[in-house]
């Protein structure tokens, strides 16, 4: 049986750790859907459309575009899984600190959709500390983030940071 797996996330921005997990998921499953969550409560720097586009470009660059789809979604994850006929949710675990949240999420997803399994993958050791939040924070403070994101994502993030800083300059106190 060919299983479709969904790797969901906000991906704001897509990091090299995310790319590592996409490649690992593709080795395990014939079809992988990268589900880009709208997630407005996280106040993403990139729009949903921008995130989908950036990830699609990276999937093409990796030569995985025949087996990895990138789709934005704004519904409950288990409903999105059903729409995609997916039976597996891929979740990344960077450290033990991720476990409690991921355990709760997997338990809730299992209660809502018992036929959908959660599978946890660890990124390569060189990515275990990388998160989108940290990448944005380091970038906003002028740090070099080029080791943590691909060149196209780095360029897009530098543009967003410049826009963000320009907006900060216009704020009156």
Tab-separated table of C-alpha atoms in Angstrom:
chain	number	residue	atom	x	y	z
A	1	UNK	CA	0.000	0.000	0.000
A	2	UNK	CA	1.316	3.443	-0.916
A	3	UNK	CA	1.025	5.751	2.055
A	4	UNK	CA	0.864	9.498	1.744
A	5	UNK	CA	2.477	11.418	4.565
A	6	UNK	CA	1.911	15.040	5.495
A	7	UNK	CA	4.703	17.131	6.962
A	8	UNK	CA	2.774	20.073	8.447
A	9	UNK	CA	4.139	23.320	9.792
A	10	UNK	CA	4.128	27.067	9.573
A	11	UNK	CA	7.566	27.139	7.911
A	12	UNK	CA	8.114	30.844	8.608
A	13	UNK	CA	10.749	30.642	7.230
A	14	UNK	CA	11.678	27.230	5.852
A	15	UNK	CA	14.971	26.172	7.443
A	16	UNK	CA	17.619	23.653	6.428
A	17	UNK	CA	16.259	21.485	9.252
A	18	UNK	CA	12.858	21.473	7.553
A	19	UNK	CA	14.499	20.545	4.254
A	20	UNK	CA	16.336	17.713	5.989
A	21	UNK	CA	13.036	16.333	7.294
A	22	UNK	CA	11.373	16.636	3.880
A	23	UNK	CA	14.195	14.530	2.389
A	24	UNK	CA	13.976	11.987	5.244
A	25	UNK	CA	10.189	11.738	4.908
A	26	UNK	CA	10.512	11.214	1.155
A	27	UNK	CA	12.883	8.275	1.746
A	28	UNK	CA	10.202	6.640	3.907
A	29	UNK	CA	7.045	7.503	1.954
A	30	UNK	CA	6.367	7.523	-1.763
A	31	UNK	CA	4.198	10.648	-1.541
A	32	UNK	CA	4.803	13.534	0.821
A	33	UNK	CA	2.648	16.620	1.184
A	34	UNK	CA	4.258	19.611	2.850
A	35	UNK	CA	1.235	21.194	4.508
A	36	UNK	CA	1.852	24.884	5.071
A	37	UNK	CA	-0.408	26.076	7.869
A	38	UNK	CA	-1.834	29.572	7.634
A	39	UNK	CA	-1.578	29.857	11.443
A	40	UNK	CA	-2.288	33.612	11.816
A	41	UNK	CA	-1.970	33.448	15.624
A	42	UNK	CA	1.795	33.007	15.116
A	43	UNK	CA	1.853	36.286	13.151
A	44	UNK	CA	4.039	34.953	10.342
A	45	UNK	CA	6.545	37.237	8.666
A	46	UNK	CA	5.776	35.678	5.259
A	47	UNK	CA	2.280	35.341	3.825
A	48	UNK	CA	0.889	31.855	3.265
A	49	UNK	CA	1.355	32.288	-0.498
A	50	UNK	CA	4.988	33.382	-0.055
A	51	UNK	CA	5.767	30.401	2.190
A	52	UNK	CA	4.151	27.950	-0.240
A	53	UNK	CA	6.088	29.475	-3.149
A	54	UNK	CA	9.453	29.379	-1.322
A	55	UNK	CA	8.958	25.740	-0.329
A	56	UNK	CA	7.838	24.765	-3.849
A	57	UNK	CA	11.026	26.292	-5.228
A	58	UNK	CA	13.153	24.369	-2.727
A	59	UNK	CA	11.377	21.091	-3.560
A	60	UNK	CA	12.078	21.717	-7.259
A	61	UNK	CA	15.726	22.544	-6.467
A	62	UNK	CA	16.015	19.226	-4.601
A	63	UNK	CA	14.527	17.365	-7.585
A	64	UNK	CA	11.646	16.087	-5.449
A	65	UNK	CA	8.793	17.877	-7.213
A	66	UNK	CA	7.425	14.630	-8.695
A	67	UNK	CA	6.820	13.111	-5.236
A	68	UNK	CA	6.513	16.079	-2.870
A	69	UNK	CA	3.568	18.469	-3.105
A	70	UNK	CA	3.375	21.764	-1.249
A	71	UNK	CA	-0.114	22.861	-0.222
A	72	UNK	CA	-1.310	25.662	2.031
A	73	UNK	CA	-4.165	24.932	4.423
A	74	UNK	CA	-6.348	26.778	6.925
A	75	UNK	CA	-8.315	23.947	8.508
A	76	UNK	CA	-7.818	21.377	11.229
A	77	UNK	CA	-4.767	19.242	10.437
A	78	UNK	CA	-6.653	15.936	10.565
A	79	UNK	CA	-9.242	17.347	8.141
A	80	UNK	CA	-6.427	18.400	5.820
A	81	UNK	CA	-4.966	14.880	6.122
A	82	UNK	CA	-8.304	13.424	5.054
A	83	UNK	CA	-8.507	15.835	2.098
A	84	UNK	CA	-5.061	14.596	1.000
A	85	UNK	CA	-5.888	10.924	1.676
A	86	UNK	CA	-2.916	10.879	4.048
A	87	UNK	CA	-2.598	8.343	6.830
A	88	UNK	CA	0.649	9.640	8.343
A	89	UNK	CA	1.634	12.938	9.957
A	90	UNK	CA	5.359	13.656	10.063
A	91	UNK	CA	6.510	15.707	13.016
A	92	UNK	CA	10.032	16.887	13.697
A	93	UNK	CA	11.609	16.485	17.122
A	94	UNK	CA	14.702	18.561	17.678
A	95	UNK	CA	15.150	17.969	21.381
A	96	UNK	CA	13.548	16.433	24.439
A	97	UNK	CA	11.926	19.814	25.096
A	98	UNK	CA	9.747	19.275	21.991
A	99	UNK	CA	8.374	15.990	23.323
A	100	UNK	CA	5.641	17.223	25.670
A	101	UNK	CA	3.997	19.492	23.098
A	102	UNK	CA	4.327	16.907	20.315
A	103	UNK	CA	2.923	14.166	22.580
A	104	UNK	CA	-0.157	16.291	23.345
A	105	UNK	CA	-0.612	17.153	19.680
A	106	UNK	CA	-0.280	13.511	18.577
A	107	UNK	CA	-2.739	12.407	21.259
A	108	UNK	CA	-5.303	14.999	20.189
A	109	UNK	CA	-4.856	14.092	16.523
A	110	UNK	CA	-5.304	10.391	17.366
A	111	UNK	CA	-8.495	11.182	19.303
A	112	UNK	CA	-9.845	13.154	16.327
A	113	UNK	CA	-8.646	10.750	13.627
A	114	UNK	CA	-7.697	7.269	14.909
A	115	UNK	CA	-6.780	6.161	11.383
A	116	UNK	CA	-4.030	8.806	11.078
A	117	UNK	CA	-0.675	7.989	12.686
A	118	UNK	CA	1.965	10.438	13.863
A	119	UNK	CA	5.570	9.609	13.021
A	120	UNK	CA	8.392	11.531	14.649
A	121	UNK	CA	11.635	12.219	12.830
A	122	UNK	CA	14.756	13.833	14.160
A	123	UNK	CA	16.660	16.217	11.909
A	124	UNK	CA	20.379	15.778	11.427
A	125	UNK	CA	22.472	16.784	14.430
A	126	UNK	CA	23.668	19.946	12.707
A	127	UNK	CA	20.035	21.157	12.603
A	128	UNK	CA	18.891	20.111	16.080
A	129	UNK	CA	19.001	23.650	17.471
A	130	UNK	CA	17.632	25.463	14.419
A	131	UNK	CA	14.097	26.835	14.569
A	132	UNK	CA	12.289	29.348	12.397
A	133	UNK	CA	11.796	31.577	15.427
A	134	UNK	CA	15.517	31.655	16.221
A	135	UNK	CA	16.434	32.215	12.574
A	136	UNK	CA	14.094	35.233	12.386
A	137	UNK	CA	15.377	36.625	15.676
A	138	UNK	CA	19.045	36.277	14.712
A	139	UNK	CA	18.308	37.762	11.285
A	140	UNK	CA	16.421	40.736	12.720
A	141	UNK	CA	19.379	41.467	14.986
A	142	UNK	CA	21.809	41.427	12.058
A	143	UNK	CA	23.293	37.966	12.590
A	144	UNK	CA	24.428	35.702	9.770
A	145	UNK	CA	21.702	33.130	9.136
A	146	UNK	CA	23.086	31.788	5.858
A	147	UNK	CA	24.063	28.440	7.453
A	148	UNK	CA	20.506	27.803	8.612
A	149	UNK	CA	18.465	28.505	5.460
A	150	UNK	CA	18.964	28.025	1.722
A	151	UNK	CA	20.251	30.983	-0.348
A	152	UNK	CA	16.779	31.762	-1.853
A	153	UNK	CA	15.153	31.702	1.596
A	154	UNK	CA	17.986	33.826	2.989
A	155	UNK	CA	17.448	36.423	0.243
A	156	UNK	CA	13.690	36.489	0.839
A	157	UNK	CA	14.195	36.729	4.595
A	158	UNK	CA	16.683	39.585	4.232
A	159	UNK	CA	14.096	41.487	2.138
A	160	UNK	CA	11.392	40.851	4.766
A	161	UNK	CA	13.700	41.958	7.574
A	162	UNK	CA	14.547	45.159	5.662
A	163	UNK	CA	10.795	45.838	5.204
A	164	UNK	CA	10.191	45.092	8.879
A	165	UNK	CA	13.010	47.460	9.949
A	166	UNK	CA	11.712	50.201	7.642
A	167	UNK	CA	8.304	49.810	9.298
A	168	UNK	CA	9.905	50.054	12.737
A	169	UNK	CA	11.581	53.344	11.795
A	170	UNK	CA	8.210	54.906	11.032
A	171	UNK	CA	6.696	54.059	14.442
A	172	UNK	CA	6.199	57.142	16.591
A	173	UNK	CA	6.699	56.803	20.341
